[in-house]
């Protein structure tokens, strides 16, 4: 792709805001004559070509928000969507959802398709592959054109924008600390590979809590699930080879799968094994025994993401000012923990 | 809304195809001079105004499919989306998803927004409210403009288009017949209100099977859940007041909720109570005991819906020929039925 001069680059060069550049190029009378001339001359000199994104962004509002998520099979993402829909519909915005299916390429294709004119802004949670590749040029490009983007849950420090997350390290520490307070020190951790930000942070919370309590970390007790079709097989192997009396899982599917393997082996839950999962979804609620969990407030995460985006869309002036909102979590005891 | 003359109406009046009208109005040389003149004269006489939908449809391909579904919290819809994505991506199409949130108004808003230029065709499953109102003008309008629409699962006879369904009556009959073959004749049915097509058909399958076996239908054994937040409460009441040794539920959330109420009461499943649900999702698979279910092949339903739509989009000539594809179901025995 030929690299074009962006609004942002012009703004940086001339030490003015992106908004000023945009308005000056449209000859808006909000901008002083002198500044307009300077910016227009600069743009002409460097052969600046406004692209579709910038044009559609600045010229019309579609009142539509695009959400790009890895998948909808996990209840967590379905609940975030519900939260986004709730706030957006209330404020008169439509919501369009695209799936990246954990693929970097599909994430890029979807963003490009949507950014080319049909929406006002993005809410995105990164695909596994984008996190693995650490390639976020597609998101940066959209932001550079002045289109607001809010990231949630699976975020990256490399993109400077509004973010909504939970404190994954702290939430996990609270759960692990609970096990330790009950003298359960042999704790298994069912996580994702480290390139998934939330998995890495939760594993970090697990390790940090053990270290703070002077318990040595046994790497064999940490399962990083690369391929979910082999989840049960890997769990069976963990139960076969390791000895533990507590188990933490980074999502509810891993938690319920571990519970099922334990019950099939005649292990008494919670007497012999305590289990805490993440995500307070229908699986955790309806399983027997019901699973204790770190409640992530996915619905609230969606609400806040939509609110941040719409605030940016409706702001009179653009500040280059971004916030990261951390949603509180809650350790919810049900039937898989002994109190 | 002012009623405009559509391509389809012109086609009907002049006894030619919609495609011919469309091409004639664009003065395409594929159409004979005489036909073009006749159609153009007719359109002029009746002040035909091509609208956005028709223009966008005929003038460009976006290679994007829109899916409108009631919600994503039920695993069934999440799996249909996966099937749609799979075929679409393979054929180079993007997929955009919008939620109606069971609201008629949101269904209409979403269809209008998307039809105004950003997509090539629709795949839709009706919202509860549209089925209750029996108002499908928004879907008919899109079809009248020549934009292909495929309906799945929650469909209606009132719209003439391609459909993908399961035989809900037959699938339920098979499950009820299984109970009867095991001498379980006191069967509870947890369904939806009758205005939801799939709920009505499944209730019909239940009633028909009992009648065919000369068993009188006890209406008190049929629960029609209007408000899902009161699901457990209504189930508790059913268990309090009725006597039954088998239970059929029209989705897996109802099935797992019933299982949970039964287990809490110390009822042995499957010995004292057999349960069969619908939808083979993660809840049915992971609950303990795992729930026997009518497997709907949601993924396949999505694949076929996408295939039908893309075939229409890529067909050289438009026939006014629609099919209803019935997907086979399968009664999957797990741990809540006694064999």
XYZ file of C-alpha atoms in Angstrom:
678
model
C 0.000 0.000 0.000
C 1.356 3.451 -0.922
C 1.846 5.472 2.183
C -0.106 8.711 2.045
C 0.337 11.766 4.181
C -2.344 11.711 6.868
C -4.243 14.501 8.565
C -2.383 13.595 11.704
C 1.025 13.944 10.106
C 0.122 17.379 8.778
C -1.141 18.316 12.235
C 2.083 17.167 13.835
C 4.298 18.934 11.324
C 2.460 22.226 11.750
C 1.852 21.821 15.482
C -1.929 22.193 15.269
C -4.742 19.737 16.068
C -6.089 17.154 13.606
C -9.418 18.912 13.838
C -7.850 22.212 12.782
C -6.217 20.564 9.780
C -9.463 18.913 8.787
C -11.424 22.143 9.061
C -8.756 24.188 7.300
C -8.731 21.794 4.349
C -12.470 22.276 4.072
C -11.913 26.025 4.249
C -13.987 26.333 7.404
C -14.351 29.864 8.734
C -13.801 28.536 12.236
C -10.093 28.557 11.406
C -8.194 31.808 10.936
C -7.363 32.841 7.407
C -3.629 32.655 8.108
C -3.768 29.140 9.516
C -5.987 27.941 6.693
C -3.554 29.248 4.092
C -0.588 27.687 5.832
C -2.272 24.283 6.101
C -3.642 24.322 2.572
C -0.256 25.267 1.180
C 1.429 22.497 3.138
C -1.124 19.923 2.009
C -0.714 21.012 -1.600
C 3.068 20.938 -1.376
C 3.049 17.360 -0.108
C 0.274 16.327 -2.435
C -2.143 15.404 0.355
C -5.114 13.357 -0.831
C -8.020 13.062 1.548
C -9.104 9.450 1.497
C -12.523 7.883 1.753
C -12.347 7.384 5.452
C -11.587 10.993 6.200
C -14.164 12.198 3.721
C -16.950 10.022 5.004
C -15.993 10.819 8.549
C -15.949 14.535 8.204
C -18.825 14.959 5.816
C -21.577 12.885 7.250
C -22.729 11.037 10.278
C -24.165 7.590 9.724
C -25.231 7.209 13.364
C -23.856 3.688 13.157
C -21.223 2.068 15.330
C -19.213 -0.964 14.258
C -18.175 -3.614 16.740
C -15.412 -6.048 15.826
C -15.089 -9.037 18.119
C -13.182 -12.307 17.885
C -16.287 -14.545 18.137
C -19.750 -14.791 19.714
C -19.700 -18.343 21.005
C -18.293 -17.243 24.359
C -21.038 -15.729 26.471
C -18.717 -12.889 27.475
C -18.727 -11.317 24.017
C -22.478 -11.819 23.637
C -23.002 -9.901 26.884
C -20.648 -7.073 25.860
C -22.702 -6.735 22.666
C -25.874 -6.497 24.741
C -24.342 -3.649 26.756
C -23.192 -1.836 23.609
C -26.642 -2.245 22.024
C -28.351 -0.970 25.130
C -26.513 2.373 25.317
C -26.300 2.845 21.541
C -29.982 2.266 20.861
C -30.888 4.582 23.690
C -28.783 7.306 22.086
C -30.173 6.651 18.608
C -27.230 4.744 17.177
C -27.339 1.523 15.176
C -24.838 -1.216 15.856
C -23.174 -3.398 13.226
C -21.165 -6.402 14.359
C -18.390 -8.191 12.518
C -16.508 -11.266 13.593
C -12.766 -11.546 13.111
C -12.965 -15.265 13.896
C -9.620 -14.778 15.673
C -8.026 -14.027 12.286
C -5.804 -11.007 11.684
C -6.727 -10.915 8.022
C -10.486 -10.912 8.675
C -10.047 -8.179 11.269
C -8.270 -6.021 8.676
C -10.795 -6.799 5.919
C -13.741 -6.000 8.182
C -12.251 -2.744 9.403
C -11.414 -1.602 5.899
C -14.847 -2.488 4.580
C -16.639 -0.661 7.383
C -14.323 2.334 7.560
C -14.869 3.035 3.877
C -18.018 4.919 4.599
C -20.775 3.175 6.439
C -19.970 3.889 10.093
C -18.919 6.620 12.505
C -16.598 4.743 14.843
C -15.309 1.387 16.073
C -15.432 -0.687 19.217
C -12.956 -3.548 18.972
C -11.556 -6.475 20.920
C -8.437 -7.890 19.263
C -8.231 -11.251 17.511
C -5.759 -13.846 18.773
C -3.763 -13.579 15.594
C -3.424 -9.775 15.705
C -2.134 -10.091 19.251
C 0.277 -12.794 18.177
C 1.540 -10.796 15.185
C 1.516 -7.553 17.168
C 0.349 -5.842 13.980
C -2.112 -3.049 14.639
C -1.543 -0.862 11.586
C -5.190 -1.190 10.517
C -6.398 0.251 13.799
C -3.798 2.993 13.864
C -4.706 3.974 10.319
C -8.359 4.422 11.176
C -7.454 6.485 14.241
C -5.037 8.585 12.193
C -7.859 9.511 9.914
C -9.697 10.877 12.913
C -12.209 8.054 13.340
C -12.700 7.245 17.016
C -11.896 3.733 18.209
C -12.581 2.216 21.632
C -10.809 -1.030 22.547
C -12.126 -3.420 25.195
C -10.907 -6.522 27.015
C -8.237 -7.658 24.541
C -6.352 -4.388 24.131
C -2.774 -3.353 23.396
C -0.500 -0.633 24.718
C 0.713 -0.041 21.191
C -2.480 1.723 20.163
C -3.176 5.052 21.806
C -6.963 5.279 22.223
C -9.806 4.869 24.737
C -9.870 1.451 26.407
C -12.179 -0.462 28.710
C -10.661 -3.335 30.641
C -10.825 -5.150 33.902
C -7.745 -5.402 36.087
C -7.029 -8.999 35.113
C -4.010 -9.331 37.368
C -5.856 -8.014 40.411
C -9.022 -10.039 39.738
C -6.999 -13.251 39.516
C -4.984 -12.371 42.605
C -8.184 -12.022 44.578
C -9.351 -15.500 43.546
C -5.987 -17.159 44.192
C -5.724 -15.373 47.543
C -9.127 -16.845 48.438
C -7.827 -20.391 47.781
C -4.753 -19.708 49.916
C -6.874 -18.316 52.767
C -8.593 -21.728 52.829
C -5.222 -23.499 52.961
C -5.587 -24.727 49.393
C -2.076 -24.246 48.076
C -1.915 -26.755 45.248
C -3.636 -24.684 42.574
C -3.961 -25.561 38.890
C -4.318 -22.712 36.368
C -6.153 -23.252 33.073
C -5.215 -20.344 30.838
C -4.597 -19.337 27.224
C -1.267 -18.852 25.459
C 0.595 -15.762 26.663
C 0.083 -13.816 23.457
C -3.585 -13.386 24.433
C -3.369 -10.343 26.673
C -6.073 -11.359 29.154
C -4.705 -14.891 29.489
C -1.182 -13.601 30.052
C -2.336 -11.103 32.688
C -4.378 -13.703 34.535
C -1.490 -16.161 34.515
C 0.670 -13.299 35.805
C -1.848 -12.678 38.630
C -1.667 -16.370 39.520
C 2.135 -16.465 39.564
C 2.464 -13.163 41.413
C 0.094 -14.236 44.196
C 1.941 -17.509 44.724
C 5.279 -15.697 44.831
C 3.974 -13.094 47.280
C 2.983 -15.980 49.529
C 6.351 -17.712 49.145
C 4.851 -20.659 47.308
C 7.026 -21.953 44.505
C 5.389 -21.977 41.088
C 5.040 -25.402 39.476
C 4.870 -24.783 35.712
C 3.262 -28.207 35.241
C 0.169 -26.928 37.048
C -0.316 -24.216 34.404
C -2.185 -25.329 31.295
C -2.119 -22.942 28.330
C -4.855 -24.077 25.918
C -3.799 -23.440 22.344
C -6.447 -25.573 20.639
C -9.873 -25.675 22.288
C -10.819 -28.913 20.555
C -8.167 -30.604 22.707
C -9.347 -28.994 25.945
C -10.798 -32.118 27.577
C -7.839 -34.242 26.499
C -5.371 -31.786 28.065
C -7.448 -31.560 31.236
C -7.564 -35.365 31.525
C -3.798 -35.380 31.251
C -3.495 -32.703 33.967
C -5.716 -34.725 36.327
C -3.711 -37.857 35.506
C -0.302 -36.396 36.214
C -0.735 -33.602 38.778
C -2.028 -33.298 42.301
C -4.067 -30.182 43.169
C -6.957 -29.159 45.408
C -7.958 -25.910 43.706
C -8.337 -24.859 40.091
C -8.655 -21.473 38.440
C -9.850 -21.158 34.824
C -9.666 -18.026 32.675
C -13.124 -18.489 31.188
C -16.279 -20.423 31.961
C -15.888 -23.008 29.221
C -12.547 -24.094 30.672
C -14.090 -24.078 34.170
C -17.076 -26.252 33.256
C -14.900 -28.644 31.255
C -12.587 -29.062 34.275
C -15.599 -29.573 36.553
C -16.919 -32.263 34.268
C -13.617 -34.131 34.142
C -13.405 -33.963 37.959
C -16.976 -35.234 38.484
C -16.432 -38.074 36.024
C -13.449 -39.161 38.122
C -15.564 -39.132 41.281
C -13.702 -36.141 42.711
C -15.951 -34.293 45.171
C -16.467 -30.629 44.326
C -15.998 -28.459 46.388
C -14.802 -30.803 49.179
C -11.785 -32.238 47.347
C -11.439 -29.639 44.637
C -12.389 -25.949 44.588
C -12.992 -24.334 41.204
C -13.219 -20.655 40.239
C -13.837 -19.540 36.673
C -14.027 -16.222 34.857
C -17.158 -14.720 33.215
C -20.520 -14.964 34.902
C -22.439 -16.581 32.077
C -25.277 -19.045 31.685
C -22.892 -22.000 31.859
C -21.590 -21.026 35.298
C -25.089 -20.273 36.540
C -26.762 -23.406 35.243
C -24.137 -26.082 35.765
C -24.546 -28.468 38.695
C -22.815 -27.622 40.996
C -23.039 -23.960 39.957
C -19.579 -22.538 39.342
C -18.003 -19.828 41.504
C -16.632 -17.140 39.259
C -14.913 -13.797 38.788
C -17.769 -11.659 37.559
C -16.437 -9.404 34.829
C -19.488 -7.246 34.277
C -19.355 -7.806 30.536
C -22.624 -5.938 30.053
C -21.196 -2.893 31.844
C -18.019 -3.166 29.770
C -20.197 -2.883 26.653
C -22.165 0.034 28.064
C -19.040 1.999 28.952
C -17.372 1.246 25.610
C -20.418 2.601 23.764
C -20.618 5.626 26.032
C -16.954 6.522 25.487
C -17.308 6.175 21.723
C -20.507 8.199 21.459
C -19.059 10.914 23.703
C -16.138 11.219 21.282
C -18.463 11.235 18.278
C -20.604 13.962 19.736
C -17.863 16.117 21.244
C -17.729 19.612 19.782
C -13.982 19.792 19.798
C -11.489 17.004 19.423
C -8.962 16.694 22.184
C -6.211 14.181 21.831
C -7.023 12.848 25.223
C -7.645 9.179 25.899
C -8.704 7.306 28.972
C -8.524 3.683 30.093
C -11.510 2.748 32.187
C -11.005 -0.180 34.552
C -14.204 -2.002 35.479
C -14.390 -3.519 38.915
C -14.734 -7.293 39.223
C -16.370 -9.320 41.909
C -15.603 -12.809 43.247
C -18.938 -14.602 43.192
C -19.130 -17.697 45.390
C -21.508 -20.420 44.262
C -21.178 -24.153 44.772
C -17.626 -24.945 43.626
C -15.823 -23.108 46.453
C -15.910 -24.056 50.140
C -16.455 -21.049 52.369
C -44.831 5.815 4.003
C -45.780 6.785 0.436
C -46.156 3.734 -1.673
C -43.937 3.823 -4.754
C -44.195 1.719 -7.838
C -41.595 -1.039 -7.589
C -39.555 -2.840 -10.216
C -41.572 -5.893 -9.425
C -44.894 -4.198 -10.041
C -43.716 -2.928 -13.405
C -42.499 -6.422 -14.223
C -45.862 -7.899 -13.312
C -47.846 -5.349 -15.251
C -45.797 -5.843 -18.403
C -45.340 -9.586 -17.930
C -41.544 -9.497 -18.025
C -38.939 -10.375 -15.377
C -37.698 -7.935 -12.729
C -34.267 -8.290 -14.227
C -35.563 -7.215 -17.619
C -37.201 -4.143 -16.115
C -34.054 -3.237 -14.245
C -31.889 -3.610 -17.330
C -34.352 -1.764 -19.560
C -34.425 1.190 -17.179
C -30.655 1.346 -17.398
C -30.968 1.148 -21.173
C -28.993 -2.058 -21.354
C -28.451 -3.420 -24.833
C -29.186 -6.897 -23.561
C -32.851 -5.938 -23.837
C -34.475 -5.432 -27.210
C -35.112 -1.892 -28.323
C -38.883 -2.458 -28.369
C -39.027 -3.844 -24.839
C -36.807 -1.101 -23.492
C -39.047 1.573 -24.997
C -42.172 -0.045 -23.635
C -40.757 -0.362 -20.115
C -39.264 3.110 -20.065
C -42.537 4.605 -21.253
C -44.492 2.736 -18.598
C -42.076 3.784 -15.861
C -42.279 7.395 -16.993
C -46.063 7.308 -17.177
C -46.359 6.058 -13.614
C -43.578 8.286 -12.367
C -41.344 5.419 -11.284
C -38.459 6.558 -9.059
C -35.666 4.096 -8.564
C -34.777 4.175 -4.883
C -31.467 3.786 -3.151
C -31.840 0.118 -2.627
C -32.433 -0.649 -6.267
C -29.661 1.665 -7.352
C -27.085 0.271 -5.009
C -28.174 -3.217 -5.818
C -27.978 -2.966 -9.524
C -24.968 -0.733 -9.803
C -22.425 -2.293 -7.554
C -21.582 -5.366 -5.595
C -20.336 -4.814 -2.098
C -19.518 -8.488 -1.562
C -21.094 -8.099 1.857
C -23.953 -10.067 3.378
C -26.056 -8.778 6.251
C -27.402 -11.129 8.901
C -30.246 -9.971 11.145
C -30.872 -12.156 14.169
C -32.959 -11.740 17.315
C -30.026 -12.089 19.732
C -26.675 -13.851 20.225
C -27.022 -15.053 23.782
C -28.578 -18.359 22.696
C -25.872 -20.661 21.411
C -28.073 -21.617 18.459
C -27.759 -18.199 16.804
C -24.032 -18.022 17.539
C -23.595 -21.354 15.734
C -25.703 -20.277 12.743
C -23.455 -17.224 12.429
C -20.396 -19.472 12.447
C -21.889 -21.476 9.577
C -22.732 -18.329 7.610
C -19.226 -16.923 8.169
C -17.621 -20.163 7.094
C -19.272 -20.344 3.655
C -19.219 -16.578 3.084
C -15.554 -16.097 3.849
C -14.683 -19.050 1.671
C -16.511 -17.397 -1.224
C -14.959 -14.002 -0.574
C -17.924 -12.337 1.125
C -17.875 -10.251 4.291
C -20.567 -10.701 6.883
C -22.208 -7.904 8.887
C -24.452 -8.836 11.799
C -27.210 -6.768 13.374
C -29.335 -7.654 16.366
C -33.049 -6.953 16.399
C -33.109 -7.661 20.143
C -36.522 -9.251 19.510
C -37.859 -5.799 18.566
C -39.864 -5.144 15.410
C -38.702 -1.539 15.267
C -35.008 -2.422 15.498
C -35.441 -5.072 12.825
C -36.918 -2.444 10.498
C -34.281 0.191 11.343
C -31.443 -2.261 10.793
C -32.816 -3.490 7.482
C -33.363 0.027 6.202
C -29.921 1.155 7.253
C -28.187 -1.795 5.623
C -30.329 -1.913 2.494
C -29.497 1.690 1.733
C -26.292 0.742 0.048
C -23.772 -1.200 2.005
C -24.743 -4.812 1.349
C -25.797 -7.241 -1.381
C -28.371 -9.383 0.425
C -29.921 -10.442 3.712
C -30.115 -13.533 5.878
C -32.734 -13.054 8.572
C -34.439 -14.839 11.464
C -37.529 -12.956 12.644
C -37.808 -11.098 15.940
C -40.490 -12.148 18.413
C -42.276 -8.849 17.942
C -42.397 -9.045 14.143
C -43.918 -12.509 14.468
C -46.416 -11.221 16.984
C -47.364 -8.200 14.840
C -47.260 -10.289 11.651
C -45.813 -7.222 9.935
C -43.244 -8.124 7.316
C -43.498 -5.089 5.004
C -39.817 -4.234 5.526
C -38.732 -7.626 4.248
C -41.159 -7.620 1.361
C -39.989 -4.167 0.337
C -36.366 -5.236 0.138
C -37.330 -8.301 -1.899
C -39.489 -6.194 -4.203
C -36.469 -4.090 -5.020
C -34.739 -7.229 -6.191
C -32.435 -7.714 -3.197
C -32.229 -11.405 -2.264
C -33.314 -12.434 1.226
C -32.934 -15.850 2.870
C -34.948 -16.561 6.027
C -33.941 -19.213 8.548
C -35.443 -20.881 11.617
C -38.020 -18.227 12.520
C -39.684 -17.800 9.145
C -43.128 -16.883 7.864
C -45.327 -18.136 5.065
C -46.281 -14.554 4.302
C -42.941 -13.772 2.695
C -42.136 -15.554 -0.543
C -38.390 -16.203 -0.532
C -35.734 -18.862 0.121
C -35.964 -20.428 3.583
C -33.914 -22.816 5.688
C -35.726 -24.563 8.513
C -35.879 -27.780 10.419
C -39.095 -29.775 10.545
C -39.967 -28.677 14.057
C -43.124 -30.748 14.256
C -41.394 -33.925 13.139
C -38.319 -33.366 15.326
C -40.508 -32.953 18.397
C -42.652 -35.941 17.485
C -39.557 -38.109 17.369
C -38.542 -37.043 20.882
C -42.036 -37.468 22.354
C -42.371 -40.839 20.629
C -39.132 -41.875 22.320
C -40.591 -41.059 25.754
C -43.737 -43.042 24.938
C -41.700 -46.034 23.747
C -40.190 -46.110 27.253
C -43.649 -46.007 28.823
C -43.164 -42.425 29.995
C -46.560 -40.935 29.285
C -46.686 -38.014 31.701
C -44.701 -35.507 29.663
C -44.211 -31.823 30.477
C -43.550 -29.406 27.606
C -41.562 -26.196 28.172
C -42.188 -23.991 25.163
C -42.527 -20.366 24.042
C -45.723 -18.422 23.317
C -47.452 -19.597 20.147
C -46.627 -16.472 18.150
C -43.011 -17.673 17.969
C -43.179 -19.986 14.970
C -40.702 -22.590 16.192
C -42.280 -22.745 19.651
C -45.768 -23.154 18.178
C -44.617 -25.912 15.814
C -42.850 -27.806 18.578
C -45.863 -27.554 20.855
C -47.916 -28.798 17.902
C -45.563 -31.774 17.495
C -45.993 -32.567 21.197
C -49.796 -32.400 21.061
C -50.042 -34.310 17.798
C -47.894 -37.189 19.069
C -49.967 -37.533 22.241
C -53.183 -37.498 20.227
C -51.867 -40.068 17.770
C -51.183 -42.304 20.763
C -54.631 -41.691 22.280
C -53.200 -39.855 25.270
C -55.286 -36.897 26.390
C -53.455 -33.587 26.408
C -53.213 -31.894 29.810
C -52.775 -28.157 29.115
C -51.344 -27.677 32.614
C -48.303 -29.716 31.560
C -47.513 -27.170 28.830
C -45.538 -24.135 29.980
C -45.279 -21.227 27.527
C -42.479 -18.956 28.761
C -43.273 -15.335 27.977
C -40.650 -13.742 30.223
C -37.345 -15.598 30.577
C -36.484 -13.817 33.824
C -39.352 -15.773 35.413
C -38.276 -19.114 33.936
C -37.108 -20.752 37.183
C -40.130 -19.450 39.107
C -42.528 -20.922 36.533
C -40.633 -24.221 36.511
C -40.751 -24.423 40.319
C -44.498 -23.931 40.114
C -44.799 -26.682 37.476
C -42.845 -29.116 39.656
C -44.981 -28.110 42.670
C -48.330 -28.657 41.014
C -47.892 -31.312 38.317
C -46.783 -34.913 38.172
C -44.624 -35.972 35.201
C -41.829 -38.417 34.410
C -40.535 -36.856 31.189
C -39.891 -33.302 30.072
C -39.282 -31.753 26.668
C -37.855 -28.211 26.344
C -37.730 -26.135 23.145
C -34.225 -24.840 23.799
C -31.248 -25.757 25.932
C -31.625 -22.924 28.425
C -35.101 -24.155 29.354
C -33.765 -27.727 29.512
C -30.866 -26.936 31.818
C -33.050 -24.742 34.042
C -35.554 -27.618 34.394
C -32.711 -30.045 35.127
C -31.403 -27.759 37.838
C -34.813 -27.401 39.497
C -35.233 -31.198 39.417
C -31.785 -31.909 40.896
C -32.335 -29.352 43.652
C -35.494 -31.235 44.606
C -33.572 -34.503 44.796
C -35.342 -35.908 41.725
C -33.132 -38.525 40.077
C -32.365 -37.823 36.408
C -32.826 -39.906 34.280
C -34.320 -42.566 36.610
C -37.304 -40.530 37.818
C -37.331 -37.871 35.144
C -36.179 -37.988 31.510
C -35.278 -34.676 29.857
C -34.786 -33.833 26.173
C -33.894 -30.333 25.024
C -33.394 -28.621 21.677
C -30.095 -27.216 20.315
C -26.864 -29.086 20.796
C -24.872 -26.324 22.472
C -22.178 -26.029 25.091
C -24.740 -25.987 27.887
C -26.184 -29.372 26.920
C -22.733 -30.832 26.410
C -21.153 -29.542 29.589
C -23.960 -29.853 32.130
C -23.867 -32.723 34.607
C -25.682 -34.949 33.722
C -25.168 -34.009 30.060
C -28.511 -33.250 28.414
C -30.049 -35.397 25.665
C -31.125 -33.137 22.851
C -32.611 -32.664 19.404
C -29.559 -31.663 17.417
C -30.579 -28.922 15.015
C -27.372 -28.612 13.056
C -27.313 -24.846 13.507
C -23.922 -24.610 11.825
C -25.269 -26.407 8.753
C -28.322 -24.130 8.778
C -25.957 -21.154 8.551
C -23.896 -22.768 5.799
C -26.955 -23.525 3.669
C -28.460 -20.066 4.229
C -25.240 -18.448 3.017
C -24.993 -20.810 0.078
C -28.563 -20.078 -1.058
C -27.999 -16.335 -0.800
C -24.672 -16.323 -2.624
C -26.090 -18.554 -5.371
C -28.831 -15.972 -5.920
C -26.344 -13.106 -5.873
C -24.135 -14.764 -8.429
C -26.827 -16.150 -10.716
C -26.648 -14.761 -14.238
C -30.370 -14.547 -14.657
C -32.994 -13.961 -12.041
C -35.693 -16.596 -11.826
C -38.564 -16.040 -9.487
C -38.032 -19.457 -8.011
C -37.692 -20.027 -4.292
C -36.923 -23.096 -2.257
C -37.408 -24.105 1.355
C -34.615 -26.326 2.538
C -35.436 -28.578 5.481
C -32.407 -29.627 7.526
C -32.493 -33.035 9.123
C -32.421 -33.262 12.921
C -31.075 -35.994 15.120
C -32.121 -37.174 18.573
C -28.910 -37.255 20.559
C -29.034 -39.377 23.708
C -26.757 -38.307 26.542
C -27.322 -38.711 30.248
C -30.850 -37.348 30.805
C -32.696 -40.110 28.932
C -32.864 -43.765 29.957
C -32.264 -46.119 27.061
